[in-house]
């Protein structure tokens, strides 16, 4: 499975960004997709996860209500819509895929595949 993120950039506080993660390869079994971020000097943080088979989602409390994870199965793409961005949202954002059941928003070894990341900077 290969994952490629895009959509990052530099924005002012209060604005929005939408990140995309395109999956390719043997993706049928990796039906749990997640978004993570890591700021310099900080641990990786799980933000949202989606079970692509049914569209079930779950979120970390830190982003609930501001960030939305969604999917377009026809395009093998998972999105992260980020609204009301804050300077503390500045980080490298990664998507990941897993076969885990249930699909949970969590860090740890159960995420099998990772993208290369896309930088988000909020000022």
mmCIF file of N, CA and C in Angstrom:
data_model
loop_
_atom_site.group_PDB
_atom_site.id
_atom_site.type_symbol
_atom_site.label_atom_id
_atom_site.label_comp_id
_atom_site.label_asym_id
_atom_site.label_seq_id
_atom_site.Cartn_x
_atom_site.Cartn_y
_atom_site.Cartn_z
ATOM 1 N N UNK A 1 0.847 -1.180 0.000
ATOM 2 C CA UNK A 1 0.000 0.000 0.000
ATOM 3 C C UNK A 1 0.886 1.233 0.000
ATOM 4 N N UNK A 2 0.567 2.147 -0.890
ATOM 5 C CA UNK A 2 1.296 3.410 -0.941
ATOM 6 C C UNK A 2 0.314 4.550 -0.649
ATOM 7 N N UNK A 3 0.785 5.489 0.133
ATOM 8 C CA UNK A 3 -0.051 6.610 0.534
ATOM 9 C C UNK A 3 0.669 7.906 0.192
ATOM 10 N N UNK A 4 -0.042 8.830 -0.412
ATOM 11 C CA UNK A 4 0.545 10.113 -0.784
ATOM 12 C C UNK A 4 -0.367 11.230 -0.310
ATOM 13 N N UNK A 5 0.163 12.058 0.586
ATOM 14 C CA UNK A 5 -0.603 13.190 1.110
ATOM 15 C C UNK A 5 -0.341 14.440 0.265
ATOM 16 N N UNK A 6 -1.292 15.322 0.281
ATOM 17 C CA UNK A 6 -1.147 16.633 -0.354
ATOM 18 C C UNK A 6 -2.112 17.601 0.300
ATOM 19 N N UNK A 7 -1.955 18.888 -0.026
ATOM 20 C CA UNK A 7 -2.888 19.890 0.456
ATOM 21 C C UNK A 7 -2.380 20.763 1.582
ATOM 22 N N UNK A 8 -1.203 20.458 2.087
ATOM 23 C CA UNK A 8 -0.647 21.285 3.146
ATOM 24 C C UNK A 8 -0.234 22.653 2.613
ATOM 25 N N UNK A 9 0.131 23.525 3.530
ATOM 26 C CA UNK A 9 0.568 24.859 3.139
ATOM 27 C C UNK A 9 0.636 25.778 4.334
ATOM 28 N N UNK A 10 0.829 27.061 4.035
ATOM 29 C CA UNK A 10 0.895 28.087 5.073
ATOM 30 C C UNK A 10 -0.374 28.922 5.019
ATOM 31 N N UNK A 11 -1.048 29.046 6.148
ATOM 32 C CA UNK A 11 -2.298 29.805 6.212
ATOM 33 C C UNK A 11 -2.333 30.640 7.481
ATOM 34 N N UNK A 12 -3.213 31.634 7.463
ATOM 35 C CA UNK A 12 -3.410 32.439 8.664
ATOM 36 C C UNK A 12 -4.380 31.756 9.604
ATOM 37 N N UNK A 13 -4.248 32.065 10.865
ATOM 38 C CA UNK A 13 -5.154 31.511 11.871
ATOM 39 C C UNK A 13 -6.596 31.839 11.511
ATOM 40 N N UNK A 14 -7.464 30.868 11.733
ATOM 41 C CA UNK A 14 -8.871 31.041 11.424
ATOM 42 C C UNK A 14 -9.286 30.527 10.058
ATOM 43 N N UNK A 15 -8.312 30.304 9.188
ATOM 44 C CA UNK A 15 -8.610 29.802 7.848
ATOM 45 C C UNK A 15 -8.732 28.280 7.853
ATOM 46 N N UNK A 16 -8.983 27.743 6.663
ATOM 47 C CA UNK A 16 -9.205 26.309 6.518
ATOM 48 C C UNK A 16 -8.230 25.709 5.504
ATOM 49 N N UNK A 17 -8.006 24.424 5.641
ATOM 50 C CA UNK A 17 -7.254 23.639 4.663
ATOM 51 C C UNK A 17 -7.917 22.275 4.550
ATOM 52 N N UNK A 18 -7.781 21.685 3.363
ATOM 53 C CA UNK A 18 -8.216 20.305 3.184
ATOM 54 C C UNK A 18 -7.035 19.481 2.703
ATOM 55 N N UNK A 19 -6.692 18.476 3.496
ATOM 56 C CA UNK A 19 -5.631 17.551 3.134
ATOM 57 C C UNK A 19 -6.230 16.349 2.419
ATOM 58 N N UNK A 20 -5.454 15.800 1.496
ATOM 59 C CA UNK A 20 -5.864 14.613 0.762
ATOM 60 C C UNK A 20 -4.829 13.521 0.944
ATOM 61 N N UNK A 21 -5.290 12.286 0.947
ATOM 62 C CA UNK A 21 -4.414 11.125 1.025
ATOM 63 C C UNK A 21 -4.902 10.122 -0.015
ATOM 64 N N UNK A 22 -4.092 9.922 -1.045
ATOM 65 C CA UNK A 22 -4.443 8.975 -2.100
ATOM 66 C C UNK A 22 -3.754 7.656 -1.820
ATOM 67 N N UNK A 23 -4.534 6.590 -1.810
ATOM 68 C CA UNK A 23 -4.012 5.252 -1.540
ATOM 69 C C UNK A 23 -3.953 4.442 -2.824
ATOM 70 N N UNK A 24 -2.920 3.621 -2.930
ATOM 71 C CA UNK A 24 -2.792 2.728 -4.076
ATOM 72 C C UNK A 24 -2.179 1.416 -3.608
ATOM 73 N N UNK A 25 -2.267 0.421 -4.457
ATOM 74 C CA UNK A 25 -1.743 -0.885 -4.103
ATOM 75 C C UNK A 25 -2.839 -1.771 -3.531
ATOM 76 N N UNK A 26 -2.477 -2.668 -2.639
ATOM 77 C CA UNK A 26 -3.419 -3.632 -2.061
ATOM 78 C C UNK A 26 -4.184 -2.970 -0.921
ATOM 79 N N UNK A 27 -5.141 -2.129 -1.277
ATOM 80 C CA UNK A 27 -5.802 -1.303 -0.283
ATOM 81 C C UNK A 27 -7.063 -1.919 0.284
ATOM 82 N N UNK A 28 -7.534 -3.006 -0.313
ATOM 83 C CA UNK A 28 -8.836 -3.523 0.108
ATOM 84 C C UNK A 28 -8.840 -3.983 1.556
ATOM 85 N N UNK A 29 -7.723 -4.580 1.991
ATOM 86 C CA UNK A 29 -7.686 -5.081 3.363
ATOM 87 C C UNK A 29 -7.367 -3.975 4.364
ATOM 88 N N UNK A 30 -6.760 -2.896 3.895
ATOM 89 C CA UNK A 30 -6.378 -1.792 4.790
ATOM 90 C C UNK A 30 -7.502 -0.771 4.806
ATOM 91 N N UNK A 31 -8.603 -1.142 5.453
ATOM 92 C CA UNK A 31 -9.796 -0.314 5.387
ATOM 93 C C UNK A 31 -9.971 0.602 6.594
ATOM 94 N N UNK A 32 -8.942 0.720 7.386
ATOM 95 C CA UNK A 32 -8.931 1.710 8.457
ATOM 96 C C UNK A 32 -7.883 2.747 8.085
ATOM 97 N N UNK A 33 -8.325 3.981 7.916
ATOM 98 C CA UNK A 33 -7.436 5.055 7.520
ATOM 99 C C UNK A 33 -7.433 6.116 8.608
ATOM 100 N N UNK A 34 -6.266 6.711 8.833
ATOM 101 C CA UNK A 34 -6.176 7.711 9.884
ATOM 102 C C UNK A 34 -5.307 8.884 9.491
ATOM 103 N N UNK A 35 -5.523 9.974 10.181
ATOM 104 C CA UNK A 35 -4.689 11.168 10.046
ATOM 105 C C UNK A 35 -3.981 11.439 11.369
ATOM 106 N N UNK A 36 -2.722 11.807 11.245
ATOM 107 C CA UNK A 36 -1.867 12.068 12.391
ATOM 108 C C UNK A 36 -1.112 13.371 12.155
ATOM 109 N N UNK A 37 -0.535 13.883 13.206
ATOM 110 C CA UNK A 37 0.354 15.023 13.036
ATOM 111 C C UNK A 37 1.474 14.939 14.056
ATOM 112 N N UNK A 38 2.568 15.597 13.705
ATOM 113 C CA UNK A 38 3.710 15.654 14.617
ATOM 114 C C UNK A 38 4.395 16.991 14.453
ATOM 115 N N UNK A 39 4.452 17.722 15.543
ATOM 116 C CA UNK A 39 5.153 18.992 15.581
ATOM 117 C C UNK A 39 6.570 18.750 16.074
ATOM 118 N N UNK A 40 7.499 19.633 15.726
ATOM 119 C CA UNK A 40 8.881 19.470 16.167
ATOM 120 C C UNK A 40 8.974 19.361 17.689
ATOM 121 N N UNK A 41 9.691 18.359 18.148
ATOM 122 C CA UNK A 41 9.884 18.173 19.568
ATOM 123 C C UNK A 41 8.719 17.553 20.304
ATOM 124 N N UNK A 42 7.679 17.195 19.572
ATOM 125 C CA UNK A 42 6.495 16.611 20.206
ATOM 126 C C UNK A 42 6.237 15.213 19.667
ATOM 127 N N UNK A 43 5.454 14.451 20.423
ATOM 128 C CA UNK A 43 5.096 13.106 19.993
ATOM 129 C C UNK A 43 4.037 13.158 18.903
ATOM 130 N N UNK A 44 3.996 12.091 18.114
ATOM 131 C CA UNK A 44 2.981 11.989 17.086
ATOM 132 C C UNK A 44 1.607 11.891 17.739
ATOM 133 N N UNK A 45 0.654 12.590 17.171
ATOM 134 C CA UNK A 45 -0.695 12.670 17.717
ATOM 135 C C UNK A 45 -1.689 12.129 16.687
ATOM 136 N N UNK A 46 -2.564 11.249 17.122
ATOM 137 C CA UNK A 46 -3.628 10.751 16.253
ATOM 138 C C UNK A 46 -4.798 11.715 16.312
ATOM 139 N N UNK A 47 -5.337 12.067 15.171
ATOM 140 C CA UNK A 47 -6.403 13.056 15.143
ATOM 141 C C UNK A 47 -7.741 12.480 14.719
ATOM 142 N N UNK A 48 -7.750 11.615 13.702
ATOM 143 C CA UNK A 48 -9.023 11.121 13.203
ATOM 144 C C UNK A 48 -8.805 9.795 12.493
ATOM 145 N N UNK A 49 -9.833 8.985 12.504
ATOM 146 C CA UNK A 49 -9.777 7.705 11.809
ATOM 147 C C UNK A 49 -11.120 7.435 11.159
ATOM 148 N N UNK A 50 -11.081 6.690 10.055
ATOM 149 C CA UNK A 50 -12.301 6.335 9.348
ATOM 150 C C UNK A 50 -12.217 4.890 8.883
ATOM 151 N N UNK A 51 -13.303 4.171 9.119
ATOM 152 C CA UNK A 51 -13.432 2.819 8.602
ATOM 153 C C UNK A 51 -14.065 2.947 7.228
ATOM 154 N N UNK A 52 -13.264 2.745 6.191
ATOM 155 C CA UNK A 52 -13.730 3.070 4.846
ATOM 156 C C UNK A 52 -14.828 2.135 4.363
ATOM 157 N N UNK A 53 -14.960 0.969 5.000
ATOM 158 C CA UNK A 53 -16.022 0.053 4.593
ATOM 159 C C UNK A 53 -17.406 0.582 4.863
ATOM 160 N N UNK A 54 -17.538 1.347 5.969
ATOM 161 C CA UNK A 54 -18.871 1.859 6.332
ATOM 162 C C UNK A 54 -18.890 3.360 6.536
ATOM 163 N N UNK A 55 -17.716 3.977 6.527
ATOM 164 C CA UNK A 55 -17.674 5.415 6.754
ATOM 165 C C UNK A 55 -17.715 5.827 8.207
ATOM 166 N N UNK A 56 -17.541 4.876 9.117
ATOM 167 C CA UNK A 56 -17.539 5.224 10.552
ATOM 168 C C UNK A 56 -16.294 6.036 10.863
ATOM 169 N N UNK A 57 -16.485 7.085 11.660
ATOM 170 C CA UNK A 57 -15.375 7.972 11.994
ATOM 171 C C UNK A 57 -15.227 8.116 13.497
ATOM 172 N N UNK A 58 -14.037 8.453 13.923
ATOM 173 C CA UNK A 58 -13.829 8.877 15.302
ATOM 174 C C UNK A 58 -12.662 9.846 15.352
ATOM 175 N N UNK A 59 -12.681 10.686 16.396
ATOM 176 C CA UNK A 59 -11.785 11.826 16.470
ATOM 177 C C UNK A 59 -11.143 11.942 17.842
ATOM 178 N N UNK A 60 -9.954 12.529 17.838
ATOM 179 C CA UNK A 60 -9.353 12.937 19.100
ATOM 180 C C UNK A 60 -10.099 14.153 19.639
ATOM 181 N N UNK A 61 -10.159 14.263 20.929
ATOM 182 C CA UNK A 61 -10.887 15.378 21.540
ATOM 183 C C UNK A 61 -10.309 16.727 21.114
ATOM 184 N N UNK A 62 -9.009 16.751 20.840
ATOM 185 C CA UNK A 62 -8.345 18.013 20.526
ATOM 186 C C UNK A 62 -8.819 18.624 19.211
ATOM 187 N N UNK A 63 -9.391 17.816 18.313
ATOM 188 C CA UNK A 63 -9.804 18.339 17.015
ATOM 189 C C UNK A 63 -11.292 18.147 16.756
ATOM 190 N N UNK A 64 -11.974 17.527 17.656
ATOM 191 C CA UNK A 64 -13.393 17.260 17.460
ATOM 192 C C UNK A 64 -14.144 18.570 17.287
ATOM 193 N N UNK A 65 -14.949 18.642 16.241
ATOM 194 C CA UNK A 65 -15.704 19.854 15.961
ATOM 195 C C UNK A 65 -15.021 20.807 15.006
ATOM 196 N N UNK A 66 -13.703 20.668 14.823
ATOM 197 C CA UNK A 66 -12.978 21.528 13.874
ATOM 198 C C UNK A 66 -12.501 20.752 12.651
ATOM 199 N N UNK A 67 -12.114 19.509 12.850
ATOM 200 C CA UNK A 67 -11.586 18.687 11.766
ATOM 201 C C UNK A 67 -12.612 17.614 11.399
ATOM 202 N N UNK A 68 -12.662 17.306 10.097
ATOM 203 C CA UNK A 68 -13.563 16.273 9.614
ATOM 204 C C UNK A 68 -12.826 15.348 8.661
ATOM 205 N N UNK A 69 -12.898 14.059 8.936
ATOM 206 C CA UNK A 69 -12.318 13.065 8.043
ATOM 207 C C UNK A 69 -13.426 12.516 7.158
ATOM 208 N N UNK A 70 -13.096 12.325 5.881
ATOM 209 C CA UNK A 70 -14.082 11.796 4.945
ATOM 210 C C UNK A 70 -13.366 10.980 3.880
ATOM 211 N N UNK A 71 -14.151 10.347 3.017
ATOM 212 C CA UNK A 71 -13.557 9.466 2.014
ATOM 213 C C UNK A 71 -14.264 9.608 0.683
ATOM 214 N N UNK A 72 -13.536 9.277 -0.353
ATOM 215 C CA UNK A 72 -14.112 9.116 -1.690
ATOM 216 C C UNK A 72 -13.566 7.795 -2.206
ATOM 217 N N UNK A 73 -14.344 6.742 -2.043
ATOM 218 C CA UNK A 73 -13.849 5.416 -2.399
ATOM 219 C C UNK A 73 -13.562 5.288 -3.885
ATOM 220 N N UNK A 74 -14.298 6.003 -4.706
ATOM 221 C CA UNK A 74 -14.064 5.933 -6.147
ATOM 222 C C UNK A 74 -12.679 6.461 -6.509
ATOM 223 N N UNK A 75 -12.163 7.365 -5.683
ATOM 224 C CA UNK A 75 -10.843 7.955 -5.932
ATOM 225 C C UNK A 75 -9.772 7.395 -5.004
ATOM 226 N N UNK A 76 -10.161 6.406 -4.165
ATOM 227 C CA UNK A 76 -9.222 5.842 -3.179
ATOM 228 C C UNK A 76 -8.555 6.945 -2.366
ATOM 229 N N UNK A 77 -9.350 7.904 -1.960
ATOM 230 C CA UNK A 77 -8.828 9.087 -1.297
ATOM 231 C C UNK A 77 -9.553 9.327 0.019
ATOM 232 N N UNK A 78 -8.763 9.694 1.013
ATOM 233 C CA UNK A 78 -9.292 10.113 2.305
ATOM 234 C C UNK A 78 -8.888 11.570 2.510
ATOM 235 N N UNK A 79 -9.812 12.340 3.052
ATOM 236 C CA UNK A 79 -9.590 13.770 3.243
ATOM 237 C C UNK A 79 -9.585 14.132 4.723
ATOM 238 N N UNK A 80 -8.943 15.232 5.020
ATOM 239 C CA UNK A 80 -9.050 15.829 6.346
ATOM 240 C C UNK A 80 -9.345 17.311 6.144
ATOM 241 N N UNK A 81 -10.582 17.684 6.415
ATOM 242 C CA UNK A 81 -10.977 19.089 6.351
ATOM 243 C C UNK A 81 -10.670 19.738 7.687
ATOM 244 N N UNK A 82 -9.868 20.771 7.660
ATOM 245 C CA UNK A 82 -9.444 21.436 8.886
ATOM 246 C C UNK A 82 -9.954 22.874 8.865
ATOM 247 N N UNK A 83 -10.790 23.205 9.817
ATOM 248 C CA UNK A 83 -11.372 24.542 9.908
ATOM 249 C C UNK A 83 -10.873 25.258 11.165
ATOM 250 N N UNK A 84 -11.018 26.570 11.147
ATOM 251 C CA UNK A 84 -10.646 27.394 12.303
ATOM 252 C C UNK A 84 -9.243 27.041 12.787
ATOM 253 N N UNK A 85 -8.313 27.034 11.866
ATOM 254 C CA UNK A 85 -6.959 26.619 12.208
ATOM 255 C C UNK A 85 -6.309 27.567 13.202
ATOM 256 N N UNK A 86 -5.479 26.990 14.048
ATOM 257 C CA UNK A 86 -4.777 27.726 15.099
ATOM 258 C C UNK A 86 -3.270 27.537 14.922
ATOM 259 N N UNK A 87 -2.478 28.451 15.453
ATOM 260 C CA UNK A 87 -1.023 28.261 15.355
ATOM 261 C C UNK A 87 -0.561 26.934 15.926
ATOM 262 N N UNK A 88 -1.223 26.441 16.949
ATOM 263 C CA UNK A 88 -0.833 25.160 17.549
ATOM 264 C C UNK A 88 -1.171 23.958 16.672
ATOM 265 N N UNK A 89 -1.860 24.189 15.548
ATOM 266 C CA UNK A 89 -2.091 23.114 14.587
ATOM 267 C C UNK A 89 -0.896 22.935 13.645
ATOM 268 N N UNK A 90 0.084 23.810 13.753
ATOM 269 C CA UNK A 90 1.272 23.697 12.910
ATOM 270 C C UNK A 90 1.997 22.387 13.174
ATOM 271 N N UNK A 91 2.209 21.615 12.128
ATOM 272 C CA UNK A 91 2.830 20.300 12.265
ATOM 273 C C UNK A 91 2.981 19.674 10.881
ATOM 274 N N UNK A 92 3.690 18.563 10.853
ATOM 275 C CA UNK A 92 3.679 17.696 9.682
ATOM 276 C C UNK A 92 2.500 16.746 9.851
ATOM 277 N N UNK A 93 1.691 16.638 8.810
ATOM 278 C CA UNK A 93 0.500 15.795 8.857
ATOM 279 C C UNK A 93 0.711 14.554 8.002
ATOM 280 N N UNK A 94 0.348 13.420 8.566
ATOM 281 C CA UNK A 94 0.540 12.139 7.901
ATOM 282 C C UNK A 94 -0.786 11.385 7.827
ATOM 283 N N UNK A 95 -0.949 10.608 6.764
ATOM 284 C CA UNK A 95 -2.033 9.638 6.773
ATOM 285 C C UNK A 95 -1.420 8.248 6.889
ATOM 286 N N UNK A 96 -2.230 7.334 7.377
ATOM 287 C CA UNK A 96 -1.782 5.961 7.587
ATOM 288 C C UNK A 96 -2.942 5.017 7.319
ATOM 289 N N UNK A 97 -2.588 3.769 7.038
ATOM 290 C CA UNK A 97 -3.589 2.740 6.768
ATOM 291 C C UNK A 97 -3.327 1.533 7.648
ATOM 292 N N UNK A 98 -4.398 0.851 7.997
ATOM 293 C CA UNK A 98 -4.295 -0.283 8.893
ATOM 294 C C UNK A 98 -5.379 -1.286 8.572
ATOM 295 N N UNK A 99 -5.131 -2.531 9.019
ATOM 296 C CA UNK A 99 -6.158 -3.568 8.937
ATOM 297 C C UNK A 99 -6.884 -3.728 10.266
ATOM 298 N N UNK A 100 -6.614 -2.862 11.236
ATOM 299 C CA UNK A 100 -7.133 -3.055 12.584
ATOM 300 C C UNK A 100 -8.655 -3.011 12.615
ATOM 301 N N UNK A 101 -9.183 -3.798 13.517
ATOM 302 C CA UNK A 101 -10.617 -3.819 13.791
ATOM 303 C C UNK A 101 -10.810 -3.874 15.297
ATOM 304 N N UNK A 102 -11.617 -2.956 15.877
ATOM 305 C CA UNK A 102 -12.238 -1.835 15.195
ATOM 306 C C UNK A 102 -11.222 -0.764 14.816
ATOM 307 N N UNK A 103 -11.658 0.133 13.974
ATOM 308 C CA UNK A 103 -10.801 1.218 13.489
ATOM 309 C C UNK A 103 -10.840 2.345 14.515
ATOM 310 N N UNK A 104 -9.700 2.608 15.160
ATOM 311 C CA UNK A 104 -9.663 3.565 16.250
ATOM 312 C C UNK A 104 -8.663 4.674 15.998
ATOM 313 N N UNK A 105 -8.968 5.843 16.518
ATOM 314 C CA UNK A 105 -8.027 6.947 16.435
ATOM 315 C C UNK A 105 -7.016 6.765 17.565
ATOM 316 N N UNK A 106 -5.865 6.258 17.223
ATOM 317 C CA UNK A 106 -4.846 5.953 18.210
ATOM 318 C C UNK A 106 -3.496 5.901 17.523
ATOM 319 N N UNK A 107 -2.452 6.181 18.273
ATOM 320 C CA UNK A 107 -1.094 5.951 17.778
ATOM 321 C C UNK A 107 -0.705 4.540 18.164
ATOM 322 N N UNK A 108 0.364 4.037 17.603
ATOM 323 C CA UNK A 108 0.800 2.701 17.983
ATOM 324 C C UNK A 108 1.175 1.870 16.782
ATOM 325 N N UNK A 109 1.557 0.618 17.026
ATOM 326 C CA UNK A 109 2.130 -0.230 15.985
ATOM 327 C C UNK A 109 1.119 -0.851 15.032
ATOM 328 N N UNK A 110 -0.172 -0.619 15.257
ATOM 329 C CA UNK A 110 -1.152 -1.285 14.401
ATOM 330 C C UNK A 110 -1.364 -0.574 13.073
ATOM 331 N N UNK A 111 -0.721 0.559 12.899
ATOM 332 C CA UNK A 111 -0.801 1.230 11.603
ATOM 333 C C UNK A 111 0.299 0.665 10.711
ATOM 334 N N UNK A 112 -0.105 0.087 9.600
ATOM 335 C CA UNK A 112 0.815 -0.697 8.782
ATOM 336 C C UNK A 112 1.552 0.132 7.735
ATOM 337 N N UNK A 113 0.894 1.156 7.219
ATOM 338 C CA UNK A 113 1.451 1.927 6.115
ATOM 339 C C UNK A 113 1.321 3.417 6.408
ATOM 340 N N UNK A 114 2.347 4.162 5.978
ATOM 341 C CA UNK A 114 2.390 5.604 6.232
ATOM 342 C C UNK A 114 2.728 6.351 4.950
ATOM 343 N N UNK A 115 2.208 7.556 4.843
ATOM 344 C CA UNK A 115 2.611 8.461 3.788
ATOM 345 C C UNK A 115 3.835 9.248 4.212
ATOM 346 N N UNK A 116 4.289 10.109 3.317
ATOM 347 C CA UNK A 116 5.518 10.861 3.566
ATOM 348 C C UNK A 116 5.256 12.158 4.319
ATOM 349 N N UNK A 117 4.004 12.560 4.413
ATOM 350 C CA UNK A 117 3.647 13.747 5.179
ATOM 351 C C UNK A 117 3.487 14.999 4.329
ATOM 352 N N UNK A 118 2.697 15.910 4.850
ATOM 353 C CA UNK A 118 2.527 17.224 4.226
ATOM 354 C C UNK A 118 2.527 18.277 5.338
ATOM 355 N N UNK A 119 3.263 19.351 5.136
ATOM 356 C CA UNK A 119 3.466 20.357 6.181
ATOM 357 C C UNK A 119 2.311 21.343 6.212
ATOM 358 N N UNK A 120 1.834 21.607 7.412
ATOM 359 C CA UNK A 120 0.829 22.648 7.641
ATOM 360 C C UNK A 120 1.421 23.663 8.609
ATOM 361 N N UNK A 121 1.406 24.926 8.211
ATOM 362 C CA UNK A 121 1.925 26.000 9.043
ATOM 363 C C UNK A 121 0.844 27.060 9.192
ATOM 364 N N UNK A 122 0.509 27.350 10.442
ATOM 365 C CA UNK A 122 -0.547 28.321 10.737
ATOM 366 C C UNK A 122 0.074 29.480 11.515
ATOM 367 N N UNK A 123 -0.111 30.692 11.012
ATOM 368 C CA UNK A 123 0.485 31.847 11.677
ATOM 369 C C UNK A 123 -0.557 32.905 12.023
#
